[in-house]
XYZ file of C-alpha atoms in Angstrom:
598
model
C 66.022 51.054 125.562
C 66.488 49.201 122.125
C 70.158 49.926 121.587
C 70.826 49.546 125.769
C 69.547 45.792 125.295
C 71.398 45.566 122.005
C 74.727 46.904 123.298
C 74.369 44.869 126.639
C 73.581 41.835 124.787
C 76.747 42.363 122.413
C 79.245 43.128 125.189
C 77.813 39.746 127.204
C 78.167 37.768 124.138
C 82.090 38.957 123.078
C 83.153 38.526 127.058
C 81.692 34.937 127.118
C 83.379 34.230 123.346
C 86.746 35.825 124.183
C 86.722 34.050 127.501
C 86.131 30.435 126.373
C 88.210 31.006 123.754
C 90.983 31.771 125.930
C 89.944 28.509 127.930
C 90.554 26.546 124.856
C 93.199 27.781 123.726
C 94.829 27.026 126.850
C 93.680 23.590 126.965
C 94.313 22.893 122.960
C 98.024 24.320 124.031
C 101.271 23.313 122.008
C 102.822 22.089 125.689
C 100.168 20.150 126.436
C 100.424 18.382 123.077
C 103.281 18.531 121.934
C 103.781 14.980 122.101
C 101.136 14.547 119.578
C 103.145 17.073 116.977
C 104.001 14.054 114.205
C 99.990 13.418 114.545
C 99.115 16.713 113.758
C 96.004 18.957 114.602
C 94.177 15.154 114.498
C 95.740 13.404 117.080
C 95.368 16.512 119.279
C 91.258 16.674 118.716
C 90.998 12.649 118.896
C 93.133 13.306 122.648
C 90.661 15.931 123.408
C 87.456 13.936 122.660
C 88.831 10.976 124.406
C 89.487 12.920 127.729
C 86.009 15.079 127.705
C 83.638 12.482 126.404
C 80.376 12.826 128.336
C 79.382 11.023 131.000
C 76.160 9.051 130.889
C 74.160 11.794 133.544
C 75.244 14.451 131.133
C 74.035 12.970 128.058
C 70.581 12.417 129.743
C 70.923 16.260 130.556
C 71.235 17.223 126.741
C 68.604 14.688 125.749
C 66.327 16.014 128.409
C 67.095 19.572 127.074
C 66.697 19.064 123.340
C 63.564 17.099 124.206
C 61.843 19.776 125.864
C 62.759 22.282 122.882
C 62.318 20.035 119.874
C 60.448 22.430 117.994
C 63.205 23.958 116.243
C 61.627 25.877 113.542
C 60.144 27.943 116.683
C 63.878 29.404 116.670
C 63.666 30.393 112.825
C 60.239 31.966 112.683
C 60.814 33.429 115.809
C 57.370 32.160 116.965
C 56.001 29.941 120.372
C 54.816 26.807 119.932
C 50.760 26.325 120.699
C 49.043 23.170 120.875
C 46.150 21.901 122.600
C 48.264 18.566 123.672
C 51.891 18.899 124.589
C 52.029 22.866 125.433
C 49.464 22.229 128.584
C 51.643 19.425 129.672
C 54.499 20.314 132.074
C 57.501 19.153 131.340
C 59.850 18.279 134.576
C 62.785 20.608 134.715
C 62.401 24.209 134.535
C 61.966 24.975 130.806
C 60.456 28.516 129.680
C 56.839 28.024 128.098
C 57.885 31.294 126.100
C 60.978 29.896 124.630
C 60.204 29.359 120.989
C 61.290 26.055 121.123
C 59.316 24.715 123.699
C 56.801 22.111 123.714
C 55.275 21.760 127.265
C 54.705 24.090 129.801
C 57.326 24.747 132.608
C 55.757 23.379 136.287
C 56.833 26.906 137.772
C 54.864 28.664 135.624
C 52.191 26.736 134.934
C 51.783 26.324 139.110
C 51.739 30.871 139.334
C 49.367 31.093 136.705
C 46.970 28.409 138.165
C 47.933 30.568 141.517
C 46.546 33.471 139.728
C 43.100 31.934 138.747
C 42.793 30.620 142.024
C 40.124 32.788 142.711
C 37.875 30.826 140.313
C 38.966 26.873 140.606
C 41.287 25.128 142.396
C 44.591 24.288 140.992
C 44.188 20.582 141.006
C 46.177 19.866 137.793
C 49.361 21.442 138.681
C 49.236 20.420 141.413
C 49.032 16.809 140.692
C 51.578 17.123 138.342
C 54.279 18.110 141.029
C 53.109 15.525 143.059
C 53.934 13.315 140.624
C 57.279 14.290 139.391
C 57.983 15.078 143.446
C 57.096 11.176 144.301
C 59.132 9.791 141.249
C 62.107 11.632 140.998
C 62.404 14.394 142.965
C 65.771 16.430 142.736
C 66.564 13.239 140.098
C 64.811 16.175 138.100
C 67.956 18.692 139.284
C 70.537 16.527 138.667
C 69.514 14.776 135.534
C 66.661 16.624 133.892
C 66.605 20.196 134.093
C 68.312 22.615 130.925
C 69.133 25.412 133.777
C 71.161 22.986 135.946
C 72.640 21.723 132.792
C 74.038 25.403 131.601
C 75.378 26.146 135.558
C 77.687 22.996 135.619
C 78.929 23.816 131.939
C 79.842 27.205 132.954
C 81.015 26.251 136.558
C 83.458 23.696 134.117
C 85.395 27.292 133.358
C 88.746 26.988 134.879
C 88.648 29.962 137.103
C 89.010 29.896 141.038
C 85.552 28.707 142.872
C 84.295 30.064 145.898
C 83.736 26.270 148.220
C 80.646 25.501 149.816
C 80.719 26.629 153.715
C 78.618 27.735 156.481
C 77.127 30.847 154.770
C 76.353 29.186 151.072
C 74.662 26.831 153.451
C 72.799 29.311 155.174
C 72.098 30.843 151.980
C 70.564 27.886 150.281
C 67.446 28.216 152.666
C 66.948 31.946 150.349
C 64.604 29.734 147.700
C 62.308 28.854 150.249
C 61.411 32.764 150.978
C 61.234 33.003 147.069
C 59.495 29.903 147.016
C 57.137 31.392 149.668
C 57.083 34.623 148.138
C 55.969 32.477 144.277
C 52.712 31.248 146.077
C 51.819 34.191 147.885
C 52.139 36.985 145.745
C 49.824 35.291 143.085
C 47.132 34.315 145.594
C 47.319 37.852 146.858
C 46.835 39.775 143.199
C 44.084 36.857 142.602
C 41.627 38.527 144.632
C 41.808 41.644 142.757
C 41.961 39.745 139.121
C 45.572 40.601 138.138
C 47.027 37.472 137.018
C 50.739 37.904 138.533
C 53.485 35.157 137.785
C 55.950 36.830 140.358
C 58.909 34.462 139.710
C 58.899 34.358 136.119
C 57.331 38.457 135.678
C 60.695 39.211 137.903
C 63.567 36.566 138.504
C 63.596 32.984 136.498
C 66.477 33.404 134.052
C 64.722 30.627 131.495
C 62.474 32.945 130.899
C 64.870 35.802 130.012
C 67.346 33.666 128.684
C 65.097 31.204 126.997
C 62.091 33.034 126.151
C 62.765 37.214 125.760
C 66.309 37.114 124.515
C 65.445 33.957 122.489
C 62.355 35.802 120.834
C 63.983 39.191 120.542
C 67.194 37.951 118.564
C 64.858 37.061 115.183
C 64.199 39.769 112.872
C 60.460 38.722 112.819
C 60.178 40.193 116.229
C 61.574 43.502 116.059
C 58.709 45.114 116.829
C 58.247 43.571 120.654
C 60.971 46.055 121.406
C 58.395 48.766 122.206
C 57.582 46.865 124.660
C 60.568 47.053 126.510
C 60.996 48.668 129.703
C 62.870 48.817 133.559
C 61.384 45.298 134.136
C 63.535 43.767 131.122
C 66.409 45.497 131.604
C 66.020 43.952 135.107
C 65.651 40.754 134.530
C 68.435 40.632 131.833
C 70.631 42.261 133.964
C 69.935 39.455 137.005
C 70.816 36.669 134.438
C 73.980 38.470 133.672
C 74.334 37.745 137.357
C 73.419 34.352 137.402
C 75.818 33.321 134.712
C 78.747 34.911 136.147
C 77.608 33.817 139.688
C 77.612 30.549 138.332
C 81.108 30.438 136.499
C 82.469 30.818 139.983
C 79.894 29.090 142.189
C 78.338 25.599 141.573
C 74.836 25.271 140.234
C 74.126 29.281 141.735
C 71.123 29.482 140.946
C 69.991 25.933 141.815
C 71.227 26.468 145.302
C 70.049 29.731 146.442
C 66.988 30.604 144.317
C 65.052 28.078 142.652
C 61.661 27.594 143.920
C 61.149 24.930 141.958
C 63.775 22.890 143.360
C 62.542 23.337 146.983
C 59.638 22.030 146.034
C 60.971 18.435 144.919
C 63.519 18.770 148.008
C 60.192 18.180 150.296
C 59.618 14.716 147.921
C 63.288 13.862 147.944
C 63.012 11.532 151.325
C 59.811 9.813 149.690
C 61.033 9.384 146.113
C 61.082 6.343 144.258
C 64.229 6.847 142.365
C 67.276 8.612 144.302
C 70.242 8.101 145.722
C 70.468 5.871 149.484
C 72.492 5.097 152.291
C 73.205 1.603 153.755
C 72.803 2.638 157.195
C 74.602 -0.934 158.145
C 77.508 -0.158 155.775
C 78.202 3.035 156.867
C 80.767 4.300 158.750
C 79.753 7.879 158.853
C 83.415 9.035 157.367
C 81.859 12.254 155.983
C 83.432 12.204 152.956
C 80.077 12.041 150.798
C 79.110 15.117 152.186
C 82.826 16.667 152.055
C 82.695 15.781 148.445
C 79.630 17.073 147.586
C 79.447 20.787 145.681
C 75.819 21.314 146.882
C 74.785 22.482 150.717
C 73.815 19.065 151.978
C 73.667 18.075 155.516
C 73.583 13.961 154.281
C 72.837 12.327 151.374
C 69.738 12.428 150.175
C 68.389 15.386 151.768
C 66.407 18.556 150.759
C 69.677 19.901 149.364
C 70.476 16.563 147.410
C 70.355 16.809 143.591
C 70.714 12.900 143.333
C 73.148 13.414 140.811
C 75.316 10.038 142.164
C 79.094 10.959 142.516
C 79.436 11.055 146.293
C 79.353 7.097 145.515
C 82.756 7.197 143.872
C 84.588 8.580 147.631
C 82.160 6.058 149.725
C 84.733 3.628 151.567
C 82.246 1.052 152.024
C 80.055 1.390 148.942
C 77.137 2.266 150.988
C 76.044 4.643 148.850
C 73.477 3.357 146.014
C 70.518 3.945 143.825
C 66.814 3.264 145.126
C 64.186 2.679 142.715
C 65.926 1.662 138.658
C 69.442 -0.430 138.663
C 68.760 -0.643 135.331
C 69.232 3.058 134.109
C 70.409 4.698 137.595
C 73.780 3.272 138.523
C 77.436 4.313 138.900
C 78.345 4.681 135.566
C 76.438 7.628 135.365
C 78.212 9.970 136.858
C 81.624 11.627 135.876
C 85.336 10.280 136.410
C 84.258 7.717 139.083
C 87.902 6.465 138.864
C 89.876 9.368 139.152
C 87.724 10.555 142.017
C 88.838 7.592 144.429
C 92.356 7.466 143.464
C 95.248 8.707 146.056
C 96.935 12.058 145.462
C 99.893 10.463 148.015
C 100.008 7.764 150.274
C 102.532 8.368 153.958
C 102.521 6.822 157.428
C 99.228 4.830 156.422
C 97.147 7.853 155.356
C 95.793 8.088 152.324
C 95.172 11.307 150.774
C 92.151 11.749 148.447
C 90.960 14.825 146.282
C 87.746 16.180 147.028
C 85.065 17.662 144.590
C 85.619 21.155 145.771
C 89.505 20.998 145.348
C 89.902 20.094 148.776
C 91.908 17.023 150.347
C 90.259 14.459 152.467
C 92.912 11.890 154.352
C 91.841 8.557 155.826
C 93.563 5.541 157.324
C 94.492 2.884 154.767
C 92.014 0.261 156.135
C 89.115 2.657 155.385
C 90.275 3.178 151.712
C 87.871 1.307 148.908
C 88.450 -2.386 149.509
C 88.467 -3.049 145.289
C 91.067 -4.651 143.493
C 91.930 -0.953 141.853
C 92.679 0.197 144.972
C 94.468 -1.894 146.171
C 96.715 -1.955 143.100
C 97.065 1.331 143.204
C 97.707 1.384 146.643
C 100.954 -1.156 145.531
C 101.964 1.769 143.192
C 102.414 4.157 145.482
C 104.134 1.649 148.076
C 106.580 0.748 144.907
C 106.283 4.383 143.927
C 105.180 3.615 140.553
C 102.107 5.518 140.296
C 100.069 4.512 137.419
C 96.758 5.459 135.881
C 95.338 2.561 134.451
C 95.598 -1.410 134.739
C 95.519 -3.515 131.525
C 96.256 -7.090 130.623
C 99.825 -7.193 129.756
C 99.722 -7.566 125.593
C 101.056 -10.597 125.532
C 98.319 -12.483 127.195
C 96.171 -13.378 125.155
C 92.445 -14.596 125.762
C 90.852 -17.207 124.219
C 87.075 -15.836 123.528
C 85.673 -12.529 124.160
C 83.968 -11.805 127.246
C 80.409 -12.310 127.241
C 77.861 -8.744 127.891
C 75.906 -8.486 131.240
C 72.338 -8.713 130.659
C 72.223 -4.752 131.606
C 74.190 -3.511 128.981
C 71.390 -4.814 126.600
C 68.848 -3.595 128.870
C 70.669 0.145 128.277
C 71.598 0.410 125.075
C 67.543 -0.623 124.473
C 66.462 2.088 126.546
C 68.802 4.444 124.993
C 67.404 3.409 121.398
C 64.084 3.567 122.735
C 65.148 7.144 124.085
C 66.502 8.208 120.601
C 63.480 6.910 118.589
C 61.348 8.774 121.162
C 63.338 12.161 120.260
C 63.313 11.933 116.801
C 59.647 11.391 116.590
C 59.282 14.247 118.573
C 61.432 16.293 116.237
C 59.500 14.901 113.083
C 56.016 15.744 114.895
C 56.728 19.517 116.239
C 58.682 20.527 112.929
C 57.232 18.641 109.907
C 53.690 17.346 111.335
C 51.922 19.266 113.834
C 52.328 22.970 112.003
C 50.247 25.722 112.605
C 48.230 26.597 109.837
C 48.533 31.068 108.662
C 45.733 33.191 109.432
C 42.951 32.797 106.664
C 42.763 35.547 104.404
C 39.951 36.366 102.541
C 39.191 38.562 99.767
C 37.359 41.849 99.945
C 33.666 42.260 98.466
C 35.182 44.601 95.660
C 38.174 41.874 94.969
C 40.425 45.015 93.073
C 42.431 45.858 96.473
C 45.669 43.881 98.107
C 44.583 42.326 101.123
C 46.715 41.786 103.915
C 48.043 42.386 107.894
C 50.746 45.021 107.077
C 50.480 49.085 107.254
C 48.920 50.319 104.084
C 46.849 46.868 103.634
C 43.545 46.543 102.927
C 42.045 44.587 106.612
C 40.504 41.185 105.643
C 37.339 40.501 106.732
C 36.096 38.991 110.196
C 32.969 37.925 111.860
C 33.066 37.623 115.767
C 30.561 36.909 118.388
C 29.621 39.668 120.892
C 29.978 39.171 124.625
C 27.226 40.233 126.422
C 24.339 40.156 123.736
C 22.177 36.637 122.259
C 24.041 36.179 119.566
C 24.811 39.351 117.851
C 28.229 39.383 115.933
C 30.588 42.181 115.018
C 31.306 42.053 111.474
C 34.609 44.590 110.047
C 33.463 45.435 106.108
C 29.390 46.264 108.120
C 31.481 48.781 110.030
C 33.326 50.793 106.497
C 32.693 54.486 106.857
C 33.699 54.388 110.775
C 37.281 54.075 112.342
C 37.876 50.390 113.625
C 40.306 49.929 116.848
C 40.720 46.427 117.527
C 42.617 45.214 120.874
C 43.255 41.899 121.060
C 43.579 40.779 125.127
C 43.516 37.501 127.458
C 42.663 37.549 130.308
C 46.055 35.904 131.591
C 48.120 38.318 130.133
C 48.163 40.899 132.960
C 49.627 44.236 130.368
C 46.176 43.489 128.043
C 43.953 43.596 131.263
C 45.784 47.031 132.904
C 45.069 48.634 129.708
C 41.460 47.993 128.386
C 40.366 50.737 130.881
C 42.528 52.627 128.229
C 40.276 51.652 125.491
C 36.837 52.025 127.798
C 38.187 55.611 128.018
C 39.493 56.277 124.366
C 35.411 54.652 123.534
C 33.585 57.234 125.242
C 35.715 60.282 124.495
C 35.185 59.287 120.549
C 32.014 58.075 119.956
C 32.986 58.670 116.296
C 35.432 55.708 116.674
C 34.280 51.374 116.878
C 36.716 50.297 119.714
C 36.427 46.914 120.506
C 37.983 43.939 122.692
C 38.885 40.654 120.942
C 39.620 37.779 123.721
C 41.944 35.240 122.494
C 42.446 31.708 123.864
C 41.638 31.071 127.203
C 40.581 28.369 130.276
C 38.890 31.346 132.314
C 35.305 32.084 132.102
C 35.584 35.677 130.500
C 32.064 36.726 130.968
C 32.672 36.037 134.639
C 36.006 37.727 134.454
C 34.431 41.050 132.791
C 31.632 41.257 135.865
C 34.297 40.999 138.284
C 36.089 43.801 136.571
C 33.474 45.751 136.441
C 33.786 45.846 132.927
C 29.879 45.269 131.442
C 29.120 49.156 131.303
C 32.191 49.884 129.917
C 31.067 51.031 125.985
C 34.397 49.575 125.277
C 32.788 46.425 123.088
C 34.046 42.843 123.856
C 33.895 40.092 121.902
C 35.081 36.597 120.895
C 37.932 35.555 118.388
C 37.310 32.002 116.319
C 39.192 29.157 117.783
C 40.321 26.283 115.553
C 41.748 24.429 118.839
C 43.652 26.883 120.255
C 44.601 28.618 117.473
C 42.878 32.212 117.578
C 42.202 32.852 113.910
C 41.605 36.642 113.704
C 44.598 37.514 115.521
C 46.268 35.039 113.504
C 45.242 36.476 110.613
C 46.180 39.767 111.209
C 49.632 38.198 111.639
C 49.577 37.165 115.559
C 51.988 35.463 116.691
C 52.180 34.172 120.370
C 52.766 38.097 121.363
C 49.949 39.747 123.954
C 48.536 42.161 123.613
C 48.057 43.274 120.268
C 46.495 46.735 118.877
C 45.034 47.264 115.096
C 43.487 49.955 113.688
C 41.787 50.778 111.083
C 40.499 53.590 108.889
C 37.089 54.039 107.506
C 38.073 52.904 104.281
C 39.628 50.040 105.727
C 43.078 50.402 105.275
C 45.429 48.858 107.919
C 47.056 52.407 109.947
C 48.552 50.396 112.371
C 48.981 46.677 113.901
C 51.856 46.533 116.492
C 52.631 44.641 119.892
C 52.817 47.651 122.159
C 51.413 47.642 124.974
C 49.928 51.096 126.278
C 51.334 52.396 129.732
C 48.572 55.029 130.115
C 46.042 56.217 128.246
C 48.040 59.541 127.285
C 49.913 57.179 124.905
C 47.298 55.703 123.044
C 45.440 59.433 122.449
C 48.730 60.490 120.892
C 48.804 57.267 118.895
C 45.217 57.728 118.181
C 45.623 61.594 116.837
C 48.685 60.955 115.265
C 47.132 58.357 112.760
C 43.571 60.579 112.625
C 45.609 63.616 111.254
C-alpha cells in the first residue's frame, strides 16, 4: 500500500509538472515574443507579469488561503496545529482542520462531528456559525474565500478544451444536495449507536486528502502513519485525482456538483448582506449575465451564484451591482472587465460579443454598453481601426495631476489593515503561540536514557482512573508487569472500534496492565463508556493531563496530532513499541503482542 501511494503520488506529480510546463512554454514562446528579442529574457517576463497580474477577487482568494494556513512550521514538523482559541473557530471556506497548516476548524467538519455527538447536546455552535457566514456572505464565501475554489479556477486556467455548461451540468449541480443530505444523515444515524462518523470528509472532501493526508504523509516525521493506510485512502486519493482533472476541463467541478458546503450558503444567498443584485428597473432581461456565467445559474444571484461579480462586465444596462460594501465589493474586482465587453466584429448593426464559456453572444447596437469606451470602440470598428486601448494623445499635456477618489484611500487602508492582520497571524502561529514538547522526566535510578523511541527507557506518568474516587495509575508502581498503553478519543472513530481489542487482549493476559488513556475531548467520557457498555470491561481507562488542550502523556511519548496511538512496555520498562497503527481486529494485535513477548 506504501509504495502504491508513493508511485501514484509520483506519476500525479510529473503529469501535472510536465503538463504546465508545456503550458508555459507555449505561452513564454519565441513567436509570441519575438518582438521583445533586443529586450531579452527581461522584457519577455516584465510582458508576462503585465498581462497576468491578478485581479483584485483573486488576491483576496490567496490572502484568504494563506490566512487560514498561516501556521507554516505545521508543514516542516509535519505536525497539526492545536489550540484552545483559533482551532475551535471555523474558518469560512472549506479548509481541512487536518492540514498541518491550519488554524481554525473547517465548517463542514466541524458541523459532522457536532452531527456525531448529537446524541448528547445539540449542535448550537456550528450551527450558529453557518448562520452567520450564510447571512453575511453567502456564496461571497465561494467566490472570494474558499482555497478549494481557488485551486479549480487555477487549474480550469489550463489551456485545454472545456466541456460548457448545459442542460445536464445543470441537472447535475442539484448532486450536492443528495451529498449534502447524505452529510447530515449519515452522522445522525451512526450517533445513536456512538460511532462518531464524518461521512463527507471519512469518504469524499478532497481538502482533506489533499490538504490534510497527502500534506501529513509527504514529511519524513510521519512515516510511520503509513500503516495505517488502507482501501479508504487509496479511495479518496484516487477521487481527488478525479477532481483535479475534472476540474482542468470543467469549471469549479467540484464546487458545482459536490460541495455540501456550498449548498448550504446557496439557501442564504437570496438573504445575504453582501452579494451581487439586479436592478429589476434597469433590466432588460438580455440573458447575457446568465449566458456568460461558467456556473449553472438560472439568474443572478441564485442558489447556484458564487457572487464572484463578472457577469457585470456583459450587463448592457449596468444593472448588475453589489449589495451590502461599495467600499471593498465593486467592479474592479473581478478579471478583464474590459476585454469582456469589447466587440469581436461589428455588421448590419449587430454587435458580436465573447462569452465566458468561449461562446458568442450578438445584440443590436442600441443595447451595447452606453460608455464612452464603447462607443469609441464602436467608431473603430465603423473606421475599421480596431484598437485596444484609449490614451491621451502625448502631446497633451495636463496641468496638475488628477486628484484620488475618496475610495481608493478607503482600499488601500483596508488592504494595509488586511496585511497587518496576516502578518500578525504569521508572527503568532509560528514564533508565539508554540506548543511546548512532552515533559520528560528522569527515572528514580537516574543511570538509564530516557525517552519515547524503541529501546528507551518510558518516562514516568501519573494519571487519574475513570471509574474509581480518585485512584491514579502510576507507570514506575507497575515495573515487574508488562504495560500496554492505548491512547483513544472518543471522536476518533478507529480508537473506539478497537478498544474491544484491548478489553479482549486484558482478559486473555491477566499477566499483562492494559490500559485506556483518553486524550482531549468536549464529550463526557464517563457517559460515553456506559453507553458503550464499556464499565465491566477489565480493559482500565483513565485520564491523560491537559495543559489546555495539550494532552501531556501522549505528548510526551512523542504524540503528535495522530489517533490512535499504541505503547508498550516491558517489565523493565523499556519502550518495545510506540506506533500510530491502528488495529483492524484483534488477530493483529495478539501477533503484535507475541511477537514483542518472545
Amino acid at each position: 500500500m506504501k509504495i502504491a501511494v508513493i508511485v501514484i503520488s509520483v506519476l500525479l506529480a510529473a503529469g501535472l509538472i510536465c503538463f504546465f510546463t508545456v503550458v508555459a512554454l507555449k505561452r513564454l514562446s519565441v513567436n509570441k515574443y519575438k518582438s521583445y528579442a533586443t529586450g531579452g529574457a527581461l522584457a519577455a517576463a516584465k510582458v508576462w507579469l503585465v498581462n497576468h497580474r491578478p485581479s483584485k477577487r483573486r488576491l483576496i482568494q490567496l490572502y484568504a488561503a494563506v490566512l487560514y494556513n498561516a501556521n507554516i512550521k505545521g508543514f516542516i514538523s509535519g505536525q497539526i496545529y492545536t489550540s484552545e482559541t483559533s482551532k475551535y473557530m471555523c474558518v469560512p471556506g472549506l479548509n481541512c482542520y487536518s492540514c498541518p497548516g491550519a488554524v481554525g476548524a473547517c465548517p463542514m467538519g466541524a458541523f459532522q462531528n457536532a452531527l456525531s455527538e448529537s446524541n448528547t447536546r445539540a449542535p448550537y455552535y456550528v450551527l450558529g456559525i453557518l448562520a452567520i457566514f450564510g447571512l453575511m456572505l453567502a456564496r461571497v464565501i465561494c467566490g472570494f474565500l474558499c482555497p478549494v475554489g481557488l485551486c479549480q479556477e487555477l487549474l480550469y486556467k489550463a489551456r485545454t478544451p472545456k466541456l460548457k455548461k448545459n442542460r445536464a451540468t445543470r441537472v447535475f449541480s442539484y448532486l450536492k444536495y443528495v451529498i449534502l443530505a447524505l452529510a447530515i444523515a449519515l452522522p445522525l444515524i451512526y450517533a445513536a449507536f456512538d460511532i462518531p462518523l464524518p461521512a463527507f470528509c471519512k469518504y469524499i472532501c478532497p481538502a482533506g486528502t489533499i490538504g490534510g493526508a497527502v500534506m501529513l504523509l509527504v514529511n519524513p516525521a510521519n512515516a510511520g502513519l503509513f500503516a495505517q493506510l488502507g482501501w479508504q485512502i487509496t479511495f479518496k486519493f484516487c477521487l481527488a485525482i478525479g477532481f483535479i482533472v475534472c476540474s482542468v476541463f470543467i469549471f469549479r467541478f467540484f464546487c458545482r456538483f459536490l460541495c455540501p458546503l456550498g449548498a448550504i450558503y446557496g439557501f442564504f444567498n437570496r438573504y445575504a448582506l453582501i452579494g451581487v443584485t439586479v436592478d429589476k428597473s434597469s433590466c432588460t432581461d438580455c440573458g447575457l449575465c446568465v449566458a456568460h456565467c461558467k456556473m449553472d445559474v438560472k439568474r443572478v444571484g441564485d442558489h447556484e451564484c458564487i457572487n464572484c461579480g463578472e457577469c457585470m462586465s456583459v450587463c448592457p444596462t449596468k444593472a448588475i451591482g453589489w449589495k451590502g460594501s461599495k467600499i471593498f465589493l465593486h467592479k474592479d474586482m473581478t478579471e478583464d472587465l474590459a476585454p469582456a465587453v469589447k466587440p469581436l466584429s461589428v455588421e448590419n448593426g449587430m454587435v458580436k460579443i465573447a462569452q465566458g464559456d468561449g461562446g458568442v453572444v450578438e445584440l443590436a447596437r442600441s443595447e451595447y454598453i452606453e460608455n464612452s469606451l464603447a462607443k469609441a470602440e464602436l467608431a473603430a470598428y465603423d473606421t475599421g481601426e480596431a484598437v485596444e486601448k484609449f490614451k491621451p494623445s502625448a502631446d497633451v499635456k495636463t496641468s496638475k495631476r488628477p486628484k484620488k477618489p475618496v475610495k481608493y484611500y478607503l482600499e488601500m487602508t483596508a488592504w494595509i489593515i488586511a496585511v497587518a492582520v496576516l502578518a500578525v497571524a504569521l508572527i503568532l502561529y509560528n514564533f508565539v503561540d508554540v506548543p511546548k514538547d512532552g515533559y520528560i522526566p528522569a527515572p528514580p535510578d537516574g543511570d538509564v536514557t530516557v525517552g519515547n523511541q524503541v529501546g528507551d527507557t518510558a518516562p514516568d506518568f501519573t494519571i487519574r482512573l475513570y471509574g474509581t474516587d480518585g485512584e491514579q495509575f502510576n507507570l514506575y508502581d507497575n515495573r515487574g508487569k508488562i504495560t500496554v498503553v492505548n491512547f483513544w478519543a472518543t471522536w476518533c472513530t478507529p480508537c473506539v472500534e478497537e478498544i474491544p481489542y484491548f478489553n479482549e487482549l486484558a482478559v486473555n493476559y491477566p499477566e499483562l496492565s492494559v490500559i485506556a488513556v483518553h486524550g482531549s475531548s468536549t464529550s463526557d467520557v464517563e457517559k460515553f463508556i456506559d453507553r458503550k457498555g464499556w464499565r465491566d470491561y477489565k480493559l482500565t481507562f483513565a485520564q491523560d493531563n491537559l495543559n489546555g488542550t495539550q494532552c501531556q502523556t501522549y505528548a510526551t511519548f512523542g504524540g503528535a496530532g495522530m489517533w490512535p496511538m499504541t505503547v508498550i512496555i516491558d517489565a523493565d520498562g523499556k519502550i518495545l513499541y510506540n506506533g500510530t497503527q491502528s488495529f483492524k481486529n484483534y488477530q493483529q494485535l495478539e501477533e503484535l503482542m507475541n511477537s514483542l513477548m518472545n
